[in-house]
Coordinates of C-alpha atoms in Angstrom, one line a residue:
Chain C
M1 CA -0.8 -14.8 12.4
S2 CA -0.8 -14.9 8.3
R3 CA -2.4 -12.7 6.0
T4 CA -6.0 -12.9 5.1
H5 CA -7.1 -13.3 1.7
A6 CA -8.3 -10.0 1.3
E7 CA -5.2 -8.6 2.7
Q8 CA -2.8 -11.0 0.3
A9 CA -5.1 -9.3 -2.5
E10 CA -4.7 -5.7 -1.5
L11 CA -0.8 -6.4 -1.1
A12 CA -1.2 -8.1 -4.8
L13 CA -2.6 -4.2 -5.9
L14 CA 0.3 -2.7 -4.0
L15 CA 3.1 -5.1 -5.6
E16 CA 1.5 -4.5 -9.4
V17 CA 1.6 -0.9 -9.1
A18 CA 5.1 -0.9 -7.5
G19 CA 6.6 -3.1 -10.0
T20 CA 9.1 -1.6 -11.7
P21 CA 9.7 -1.4 -14.9
K22 CA 6.2 -2.3 -16.5
P23 CA 6.4 -0.2 -19.9
G24 CA 3.5 2.4 -20.4
N25 CA 2.1 2.0 -16.9
V26 CA 2.7 3.6 -13.7
D27 CA 4.9 1.8 -11.6
R28 CA 7.3 2.9 -8.5
H29 CA 9.2 5.3 -10.9
R30 CA 7.3 6.3 -13.4
D31 CA 3.6 8.2 -13.1
H32 CA 1.0 9.5 -15.8
E33 CA 0.6 13.0 -15.8
D34 CA -3.1 13.0 -13.5
L35 CA -2.5 9.6 -12.5
R36 CA 0.0 9.2 -10.0
F37 CA 1.3 6.2 -7.9
E38 CA -0.2 7.9 -4.6
H39 CA -3.7 7.3 -6.3
F40 CA -3.0 3.4 -6.7
L41 CA -1.8 3.4 -3.2
A42 CA -5.3 4.8 -1.8
G43 CA -7.2 2.5 -4.3
S44 CA -5.4 -0.2 -2.9
V45 CA -6.3 0.6 0.5
G46 CA -10.0 1.8 -0.2
A47 CA -10.6 -1.7 -2.4
G48 CA -10.2 -3.4 0.9
E49 CA -13.7 -3.5 2.4
G50 CA -15.3 -5.3 -0.9
L51 CA -12.4 -7.6 -1.0
R52 CA -13.0 -9.0 2.9
A53 CA -16.5 -9.2 1.5
A54 CA -15.9 -11.6 -1.2
A55 CA -13.5 -13.7 0.7
A56 CA -16.6 -13.8 3.0
G57 CA -18.7 -15.2 0.6
E58 CA -20.7 -11.9 -0.4
P59 CA -22.2 -12.1 -3.9
V60 CA -19.3 -11.2 -6.7
G61 CA -21.4 -8.4 -7.8
E62 CA -21.6 -6.7 -4.7
A63 CA -18.4 -7.3 -3.6
F64 CA -17.0 -6.2 -6.8
E65 CA -19.4 -3.0 -6.8
T66 CA -18.3 -2.4 -3.1
A67 CA -14.5 -2.8 -4.2
V68 CA -14.8 -0.4 -6.6
A69 CA -16.7 2.5 -4.9
G70 CA -14.0 2.1 -2.0
M71 CA -11.0 2.3 -5.1
A72 CA -12.3 5.3 -6.4
E73 CA -12.1 7.2 -3.2
Q74 CA -9.2 9.2 -4.7
E75 CA -8.4 11.9 -7.3
G76 CA -7.0 10.0 -9.7
G77 CA -9.9 8.1 -11.4
N78 CA -9.6 4.7 -12.4
T79 CA -6.8 3.1 -10.9
Q80 CA -7.5 -0.6 -10.8
F81 CA -11.0 -1.2 -12.1
G82 CA -9.7 -4.1 -13.9
C83 CA -7.4 -5.7 -11.6
L84 CA -10.5 -5.7 -9.2
L85 CA -12.7 -7.6 -11.7
L86 CA -10.2 -10.4 -11.5
L87 CA -9.5 -10.2 -8.1
V88 CA -13.1 -10.6 -6.8
P89 CA -13.9 -13.6 -7.9
L90 CA -10.2 -15.2 -7.1
V91 CA -10.5 -14.1 -3.5
R92 CA -14.0 -15.5 -3.3
A93 CA -12.9 -18.7 -4.6
A94 CA -9.7 -18.7 -2.0
G95 CA -12.7 -17.8 0.5
A96 CA -14.3 -20.9 -0.3
G97 CA -11.1 -22.8 -0.2
E98 CA -10.9 -23.5 -3.5
L99 CA -8.2 -21.1 -5.4
T100 CA -8.2 -23.3 -8.5
R101 CA -9.0 -23.0 -11.6
D102 CA -12.1 -25.2 -11.6
G103 CA -12.6 -23.1 -8.5
V104 CA -12.8 -19.8 -9.7
R105 CA -14.5 -21.2 -12.7
E106 CA -17.5 -22.4 -10.5
V107 CA -17.4 -18.6 -9.3
C108 CA -17.9 -17.4 -12.5
E109 CA -20.2 -19.8 -13.8
A110 CA -22.5 -19.0 -10.8
T111 CA -23.1 -15.7 -11.4
T112 CA -26.6 -14.1 -11.5
V113 CA -28.4 -11.5 -12.9
A114 CA -28.3 -9.5 -9.5
D115 CA -24.0 -9.6 -10.1
A116 CA -24.6 -8.5 -13.5
A117 CA -26.4 -5.6 -11.6
G118 CA -23.4 -4.8 -9.5
F119 CA -20.8 -5.0 -12.0
Y120 CA -23.1 -2.4 -14.2
R121 CA -23.7 -0.1 -11.0
A122 CA -19.9 -0.3 -10.5
F123 CA -19.4 2.1 -13.6
E124 CA -21.3 4.9 -11.7
H125 CA -18.2 5.1 -9.2
V126 CA -15.9 6.0 -11.8
D127 CA -14.6 6.2 -15.8
V128 CA -13.9 3.9 -17.4
A129 CA -12.6 3.6 -20.9
L130 CA -14.2 1.3 -22.8
A131 CA -15.1 0.4 -26.5
D132 CA -18.4 1.2 -28.0
P133 CA -20.3 -2.2 -28.1
P134 CA -21.9 -3.6 -30.9
A135 CA -25.0 -2.2 -32.0
E136 CA -27.2 -4.9 -30.6
L137 CA -25.8 -4.8 -27.6
D138 CA -26.3 -1.4 -27.1
E139 CA -28.9 -1.3 -24.5
L140 CA -26.1 -3.5 -22.5
D141 CA -23.6 -0.7 -23.0
A142 CA -22.0 -1.0 -19.2
R143 CA -21.6 2.9 -19.3
R144 CA -25.1 3.0 -18.8
G145 CA -24.5 2.1 -15.4
S146 CA -27.8 1.2 -13.4
D147 CA -29.9 2.5 -16.1
A148 CA -29.3 -1.0 -18.2
V149 CA -30.5 -3.2 -15.0
P150 CA -33.6 -3.5 -16.7
A151 CA -32.5 -4.7 -19.8
L152 CA -30.0 -7.1 -17.7
E153 CA -33.4 -8.2 -16.1
R154 CA -35.7 -8.4 -18.9
N155 CA -33.3 -10.7 -20.9
G156 CA -31.8 -12.6 -17.7
V157 CA -28.1 -11.7 -18.2
T158 CA -25.8 -12.8 -15.6
L159 CA -22.5 -11.4 -14.8
Y160 CA -20.7 -14.4 -16.4
D161 CA -23.0 -13.9 -20.1
V162 CA -21.5 -10.0 -20.0
M163 CA -18.2 -11.3 -19.8
V164 CA -18.9 -14.0 -22.5
H165 CA -20.1 -11.0 -24.6
S166 CA -16.8 -9.2 -24.4
E167 CA -14.6 -11.8 -24.9
S168 CA -12.3 -9.7 -26.9
D169 CA -11.3 -8.0 -23.6
G170 CA -8.3 -9.7 -22.2
N171 CA -9.9 -9.8 -18.5
A172 CA -13.4 -11.2 -20.2
A173 CA -11.2 -13.7 -21.6
E174 CA -9.9 -14.7 -18.3
W175 CA -13.1 -14.5 -16.5
T176 CA -14.8 -16.8 -18.8
N177 CA -12.0 -19.6 -19.1
G178 CA -10.8 -20.2 -15.4
F179 CA -8.2 -17.8 -15.4
P180 CA -5.4 -19.4 -17.6
R181 CA -3.0 -16.8 -18.0
A182 CA -3.1 -15.7 -14.2
F183 CA -2.7 -19.2 -12.8
R184 CA 0.3 -19.8 -15.4
E185 CA 2.3 -16.7 -14.7
A186 CA 1.7 -17.2 -11.1
D187 CA 3.5 -20.5 -11.3
R188 CA 6.3 -18.8 -13.2
I189 CA 6.8 -16.2 -10.7
L190 CA 6.9 -18.9 -7.9
D191 CA 9.6 -20.7 -10.2
G192 CA 11.2 -17.3 -10.6
D193 CA 14.1 -15.7 -8.0
G194 CA 15.0 -12.2 -6.9
P195 CA 13.0 -9.6 -5.3
V196 CA 9.3 -9.6 -5.7
L197 CA 9.3 -6.2 -7.5
D198 CA 11.4 -7.4 -9.9
R199 CA 9.5 -10.7 -10.3
A200 CA 6.3 -8.6 -11.4
S201 CA 8.4 -6.6 -13.7
R202 CA 8.9 -9.6 -15.7
A203 CA 5.3 -11.3 -15.3
F204 CA 4.4 -8.3 -17.1
L205 CA 6.8 -8.3 -19.6
R206 CA 6.2 -11.9 -20.1
L207 CA 2.3 -11.4 -20.3
L208 CA 2.5 -8.7 -22.6
A209 CA 5.3 -10.5 -24.9
A210 CA 2.9 -13.5 -25.0
E211 CA -0.4 -11.5 -26.0
E212 CA -1.5 -7.7 -27.5
D213 CA -2.7 -5.6 -25.1
G214 CA -6.8 -4.8 -25.4
F215 CA -6.6 -1.7 -23.4
V216 CA -3.5 -0.2 -25.6
R217 CA -5.5 -1.6 -28.9
Q218 CA -8.6 0.3 -27.6
Q219 CA -6.6 3.3 -26.4
S220 CA -3.6 3.4 -29.5
G221 CA -4.8 1.1 -32.2
P222 CA -3.9 -1.9 -33.1
K223 CA -0.2 -0.9 -34.6
A224 CA 0.7 -0.2 -31.5
A225 CA -0.4 -2.9 -29.5
R226 CA 1.6 -5.1 -31.7
E227 CA 4.4 -2.8 -31.1
A228 CA 3.8 -3.2 -27.6
T229 CA 3.9 -7.1 -27.7
R230 CA 6.9 -7.0 -29.9
R231 CA 8.8 -4.6 -27.7
A232 CA 7.9 -6.5 -24.6
Q233 CA 9.5 -9.6 -26.0
A234 CA 12.6 -7.5 -27.0
C235 CA 12.6 -6.5 -23.8
L236 CA 13.1 -10.1 -22.3
D237 CA 15.4 -11.0 -25.2
G238 CA 18.2 -8.4 -23.8
E239 CA 17.2 -6.4 -27.2
E240 CA 15.9 -3.6 -25.4
D241 CA 16.2 -2.1 -22.0
P242 CA 13.3 -2.3 -20.3
E243 CA 13.8 1.1 -18.4
R244 CA 14.1 3.1 -21.7
V245 CA 11.0 1.3 -23.5
A246 CA 9.3 2.6 -20.0
E247 CA 10.3 6.0 -20.7
E248 CA 9.1 6.1 -24.2
F249 CA 5.9 4.4 -23.9
V250 CA 4.7 6.6 -21.0
E251 CA 5.8 9.6 -23.1
R252 CA 3.8 8.3 -26.4
G253 CA 0.7 7.5 -24.0
I254 CA 0.7 3.7 -24.7
N255 CA -0.4 2.1 -22.0
P256 CA -0.7 -1.7 -21.6
G257 CA -3.5 -1.9 -19.0
T258 CA -4.9 -5.0 -19.3
T259 CA -1.6 -6.8 -19.0
A260 CA -1.6 -4.9 -15.8
D261 CA -4.6 -6.5 -14.6
I262 CA -3.5 -9.9 -15.5
T263 CA 0.1 -9.6 -13.6
C264 CA -2.0 -8.0 -10.7
A265 CA -4.2 -11.4 -10.6
S266 CA -1.1 -13.7 -10.8
L267 CA 0.4 -11.9 -8.2
Y268 CA -2.4 -12.7 -6.0
V269 CA -2.4 -16.4 -7.0
A270 CA 1.0 -16.5 -6.4
L271 CA 1.2 -14.8 -2.9
E272 CA -1.5 -17.3 -2.4
R273 CA 0.6 -20.3 -2.9
G274 CA 3.4 -19.0 -1.2
L275 CA 5.4 -16.3 -2.6
S276 CA 7.1 -14.5 0.1
V277 CA 7.4 -10.9 0.3
Chain Y
M1 CA -18.1 6.0 0.9
S2 CA -15.2 7.3 2.6
R3 CA -11.6 6.0 4.2
T4 CA -12.1 4.7 7.3
H5 CA -9.8 5.7 10.4
A6 CA -7.9 2.2 10.1
E7 CA -7.8 2.7 6.2
Q8 CA -6.4 6.5 6.9
A9 CA -3.9 5.2 9.1
E10 CA -3.2 2.5 6.3
L11 CA -3.0 5.1 3.8
A12 CA -0.4 7.0 5.8
L13 CA 1.9 4.4 6.3
L14 CA 2.2 3.7 2.4
L15 CA 2.6 7.6 1.6
E16 CA 5.1 7.7 4.2
V17 CA 7.3 5.2 2.9
A18 CA 6.7 6.4 -0.6
G19 CA 7.6 9.8 0.2
T20 CA 10.8 10.9 -1.7
P21 CA 13.6 12.1 -1.1
K22 CA 13.8 11.2 2.7
P23 CA 17.4 11.2 3.0
G24 CA 18.7 7.8 4.8
N25 CA 15.3 6.0 4.5
V26 CA 13.7 3.4 2.5
D27 CA 11.6 5.6 0.0
R28 CA 9.7 5.4 -3.5
H29 CA 13.2 5.2 -5.4
R30 CA 15.3 3.6 -2.4
D31 CA 16.0 0.4 -0.9
H32 CA 18.1 -0.9 2.0
E33 CA 20.2 -3.7 1.6
D34 CA 18.0 -6.1 3.4
L35 CA 14.6 -3.8 4.3
R36 CA 12.9 -3.0 0.9
F37 CA 10.2 -1.2 -0.2
E38 CA 7.9 -4.0 -0.8
H39 CA 8.3 -5.1 2.9
F40 CA 6.6 -2.1 3.8
L41 CA 3.9 -2.5 1.7
A42 CA 3.6 -6.0 3.3
G43 CA 3.8 -4.2 6.6
S44 CA 1.3 -1.7 5.9
V45 CA -1.1 -3.9 4.7
G46 CA -0.7 -6.6 7.5
A47 CA -1.2 -3.5 10.1
G48 CA -4.9 -3.2 9.2
E49 CA -6.2 -5.9 11.8
G50 CA -4.3 -4.1 14.3
L51 CA -5.3 -0.7 13.0
R52 CA -9.4 -1.5 13.1
A53 CA -9.4 -3.0 16.9
A54 CA -7.9 0.4 17.9
A55 CA -10.5 2.5 15.7
A56 CA -12.9 0.2 17.4
G57 CA -11.8 1.1 20.8
E58 CA -9.8 -1.7 22.0
P59 CA -6.8 -0.9 24.6
V60 CA -4.2 0.5 23.1
G61 CA -1.4 -2.2 24.4
E62 CA -3.5 -5.1 22.6
A63 CA -4.2 -3.1 19.5
F64 CA -0.5 -2.2 18.9
E65 CA 0.5 -5.8 19.6
T66 CA -1.8 -6.7 16.8
A67 CA -0.7 -4.7 14.6
V68 CA 2.8 -5.4 15.2
A69 CA 2.6 -8.8 14.7
G70 CA 0.7 -8.1 11.7
M71 CA 2.9 -6.0 10.4
A72 CA 5.6 -8.6 11.0
E73 CA 4.7 -11.0 8.6
Q74 CA 7.3 -10.2 5.9
E75 CA 11.0 -10.7 5.7
G76 CA 12.0 -7.2 6.0
G77 CA 12.3 -7.5 9.9
N78 CA 11.0 -4.1 11.7
T79 CA 9.3 -2.1 9.2
Q80 CA 6.9 0.3 11.2
F81 CA 6.9 -0.4 14.7
G82 CA 7.8 3.3 15.6
C83 CA 5.0 4.3 13.2
L84 CA 2.4 1.9 14.8
L85 CA 3.4 3.4 18.1
L86 CA 2.1 6.3 17.1
L87 CA -0.6 5.6 15.2
V88 CA -2.5 3.4 17.3
P89 CA -3.3 6.2 20.1
L90 CA -4.2 8.8 17.1
V91 CA -6.6 6.1 15.4
R92 CA -8.4 5.2 18.8
A93 CA -8.4 9.0 19.6
A94 CA -10.3 9.3 16.2
G95 CA -12.8 6.3 16.6
A96 CA -13.9 8.0 19.6
G97 CA -14.4 11.1 17.7
E98 CA -11.6 13.2 19.5
L99 CA -8.4 13.6 17.1
T100 CA -7.0 16.7 18.6
R101 CA -4.0 17.1 21.1
D102 CA -6.3 16.7 24.0
G103 CA -8.1 13.8 22.8
V104 CA -4.5 11.9 22.1
R105 CA -3.6 12.8 25.6
E106 CA -6.6 11.4 27.2
V107 CA -6.1 8.0 25.4
C108 CA -2.4 7.9 26.1
E109 CA -2.8 8.9 29.8
A110 CA -5.7 6.5 30.1
T111 CA -3.2 3.6 29.5
T112 CA -3.0 0.5 31.9
V113 CA -0.2 -2.0 32.9
A114 CA -2.1 -4.4 30.7
D115 CA -1.5 -2.2 27.9
A116 CA 2.3 -1.6 29.0
A117 CA 2.3 -5.5 28.9
G118 CA 0.8 -5.8 25.5
F119 CA 3.6 -3.3 24.2
Y120 CA 5.9 -5.6 25.6
R121 CA 4.5 -8.5 24.0
A122 CA 4.9 -7.0 20.9
F123 CA 8.5 -6.8 21.0
E124 CA 8.0 -10.7 20.4
H125 CA 6.9 -10.4 16.7
V126 CA 9.9 -8.4 15.5
D127 CA 13.5 -7.4 16.5
V128 CA 13.7 -3.9 17.2
A129 CA 17.0 -1.5 17.7
L130 CA 17.0 -0.7 21.3
A131 CA 19.3 1.4 23.1
D132 CA 20.3 -0.4 26.8
P133 CA 18.0 1.3 29.9
P134 CA 19.2 2.6 32.5
A135 CA 20.5 0.0 35.3
E136 CA 18.2 0.6 37.4
L137 CA 15.5 0.0 34.9
D138 CA 17.0 -3.7 33.9
E139 CA 14.1 -5.8 34.4
L140 CA 11.8 -3.3 32.3
D141 CA 14.3 -3.4 29.7
A142 CA 11.5 -3.7 26.4
R143 CA 14.0 -6.3 24.8
R144 CA 12.5 -9.2 27.8
G145 CA 9.4 -9.0 26.2
S146 CA 6.8 -10.9 28.1
D147 CA 9.1 -11.9 30.5
A148 CA 9.2 -8.3 32.2
V149 CA 5.5 -8.6 32.6
P150 CA 5.6 -9.7 36.2
A151 CA 7.9 -6.7 37.0
L152 CA 5.5 -3.9 35.1
E153 CA 2.6 -5.5 37.6
R154 CA 4.6 -5.8 40.4
N155 CA 5.6 -2.2 40.0
G156 CA 2.1 -1.0 38.9
V157 CA 3.9 0.3 35.7
T158 CA 1.2 1.6 32.6
L159 CA 2.1 1.9 29.2
Y160 CA 2.2 5.8 29.8
D161 CA 4.9 5.4 33.1
V162 CA 6.9 3.5 30.0
M163 CA 6.9 6.3 27.8
V164 CA 7.5 8.7 30.4
H165 CA 10.5 6.7 31.3
S166 CA 11.8 7.1 27.3
E167 CA 11.3 10.5 26.7
S168 CA 14.6 10.6 25.2
D169 CA 13.3 9.0 22.6
G170 CA 11.3 11.3 20.3
N171 CA 8.4 9.0 19.9
A172 CA 7.9 8.7 23.5
A173 CA 7.9 12.4 23.6
E174 CA 5.3 12.6 21.3
W175 CA 3.6 9.8 23.5
T176 CA 3.4 12.0 26.7
N177 CA 2.9 15.4 25.3
G178 CA 0.0 15.0 22.8
F179 CA 1.7 14.7 20.1
P180 CA 3.0 18.4 19.4
R181 CA 4.8 17.7 16.3
A182 CA 2.7 15.5 14.5
F183 CA -0.2 17.9 15.0
R184 CA 1.8 21.0 14.0
E185 CA 3.4 19.4 11.1
A186 CA -0.2 18.0 9.9
D187 CA -1.1 21.7 9.9
R188 CA 1.8 22.7 7.7
I189 CA 0.9 19.3 5.2
L190 CA -2.5 20.9 4.7
D191 CA -0.9 24.4 3.9
G192 CA 1.6 23.2 1.7
D193 CA 0.2 22.2 -2.3
G194 CA 1.7 19.8 -4.7
P195 CA 1.2 16.2 -4.8
V196 CA 1.4 14.6 -1.3
L197 CA 4.2 12.4 -2.2
D198 CA 6.3 15.7 -2.3
R199 CA 4.6 17.2 0.9
A200 CA 5.5 14.2 2.4
S201 CA 9.1 14.5 1.3
R202 CA 8.9 18.3 2.7
A203 CA 7.5 17.2 6.0
F204 CA 10.4 14.8 6.8
L205 CA 12.9 17.4 6.0
R206 CA 11.0 20.1 8.1
L207 CA 11.0 17.3 11.3
L208 CA 14.6 16.4 11.0
A209 CA 15.8 19.9 10.5
A210 CA 13.8 21.3 13.4
E211 CA 15.4 18.1 15.5
E212 CA 17.8 15.9 15.7
D213 CA 16.5 12.3 15.1
G214 CA 17.0 9.9 18.4
F215 CA 17.5 6.8 16.0
V216 CA 20.5 7.7 14.1
R217 CA 21.7 9.1 17.4
Q218 CA 21.7 5.7 19.1
Q219 CA 22.9 4.0 15.5
S220 CA 25.3 6.2 14.5
G221 CA 26.1 8.7 17.3
P222 CA 25.5 12.2 18.6
K223 CA 27.6 13.6 15.5
A224 CA 25.9 12.1 12.9
A225 CA 22.4 13.2 14.3
R226 CA 23.7 16.4 14.4
E227 CA 25.0 16.5 10.9
A228 CA 21.6 14.8 9.6
T229 CA 19.7 17.9 11.2
R230 CA 22.1 20.5 9.5
R231 CA 21.9 19.1 6.1
A232 CA 18.3 18.8 6.2
Q233 CA 18.1 22.6 6.8
A234 CA 20.6 23.1 3.8
C235 CA 18.0 21.0 1.8
L236 CA 14.9 23.2 2.5
D237 CA 17.6 26.4 1.9
G238 CA 18.3 25.2 -1.1
E239 CA 22.0 24.7 -0.7
E240 CA 22.2 21.0 -0.7
D241 CA 20.0 18.4 -3.2
P242 CA 17.7 16.4 -1.1
E243 CA 18.5 13.5 -3.9
R244 CA 22.4 13.5 -3.5
V245 CA 21.8 13.7 0.4
A246 CA 19.7 11.0 0.6
E247 CA 22.1 8.7 -1.4
E248 CA 24.7 9.6 0.5
F249 CA 23.1 8.9 3.4
V250 CA 21.5 5.4 2.4
E251 CA 25.0 4.9 1.9
R252 CA 26.5 5.7 5.0
G253 CA 23.8 4.0 7.2
I254 CA 22.1 6.8 8.4
N255 CA 18.8 6.4 9.0
P256 CA 16.7 8.7 10.8
G257 CA 13.9 6.2 11.6
T258 CA 11.9 8.5 14.2
T259 CA 11.9 11.4 11.9
A260 CA 10.0 8.9 9.5
D261 CA 7.6 7.7 12.3
I262 CA 6.5 11.5 13.3
T263 CA 6.1 12.1 9.5
C264 CA 3.8 9.3 9.3
A265 CA 1.8 10.5 12.3
S266 CA 1.7 13.9 10.7
L267 CA 0.3 12.4 7.7
Y268 CA -2.1 10.6 9.4
V269 CA -3.5 13.6 11.0
A270 CA -3.3 15.4 7.8
L271 CA -5.2 12.9 5.9
E272 CA -8.3 13.1 8.7
R273 CA -8.3 16.4 8.8
G274 CA -9.0 16.7 4.9
L275 CA -5.6 16.2 3.1
S276 CA -7.0 15.0 -0.4
V277 CA -5.0 11.8 -2.2

């Protein structure tokens, strides 16, 4: 008996939030004021049905909407929308026996207009912080939820197309490129040693040091995004104490959420490739 | 969409281990040397299939064995054997629409010899610390695993009978009496306020203050069991700092595991009765 793909994904959600220190995010030792550790525990459990649907080969958009609806059954609000956006195609690829960059690329490229509609409907279950879209894409603003579906259908927009139009977002860039960062970081996690929660913390710091966080850029501005990346590198170089940076970033509301999403995807791939807990 | 009974039970497992401080046990802020927080996360996820079987009305012994086998798929060893022993009949009662003291009493009283065999087989999936049984019950020593099944069958011993013979154990006393402590504590959790992880900590302290922990008695002796109960009361009375007691008990290996099991069962009942997370 070993964990199913959906269970591995659920465990990845739990290990991601428990990994500590992850400067700026909720972790084993830190809460935000209204978004606490227990909300992420409940979100992980609630996502199970959608993750099982993805593993069983259900359409990506529908599985994602189900996962988000279940995740949202807690009082913290949006805990793991971005994680699930990455996990669902990965889990579907794993369910098809092809958890490789090519395998997940195929899953993403094969998405349909109906998948896009599922993605848009998912926004009705939870408030997701999003930047304003360009004016010409206004009728496809994801915040419209299912009101945008007629426009999706009229224009034949698939979920893959939606992600192509969102490539400035770090998660969308993973989606349209065969998850390069998640697979590379999974290898590093597997090559590492020590308790898995320490590895999760180091993965987060490496990912943040390598690329500015899109969510920080959107919420706190480009200067904060540059600072977060610079200081993650300083933590890796031993020049700063990540525990103190974590306290400071939580205090200042610098929250590298995109990096957390990619950390979660990396942990999932690592678990499927033999990371033991 | 709301959480299924199995999901509520999985969430109870997660909230139990995350609740802090819980003097002597693994919690959000403390690990034991070879038994760490992540092992409990993996154990919670792994128990899912058995919990779903219980909710669907599968036999208690079989559902329990499945839950334990899944829980044991991590490297920490026995994380939640006792929690699952309490959760499985509660979840089965909930699945039948009767999560009451009478409802769970009926589930327990209706167990069969086959259920006892499932319970014994569960011991083959994980090392569980057990006291020596009385000499006349040697052939029914649970550590024999499935080797004890012929003796169970010869003597017509049901799982309920096994629990009656183990009543000095706190979990067995719950099992044979309609879970008095779990239901009472669930009410107190529901009457409380504040974040759920703080409520979990207070529930643990109240349960430990009210009754000596069987696992501490067995592992560390009766004097330690008396001390743990006395000091839990001192924490509730504000005479001791539970964080410091937690550090000291982890250090000294005083591990009130039975109290943690009953805390988990109480959280489960509270969740089913409307505790929101």
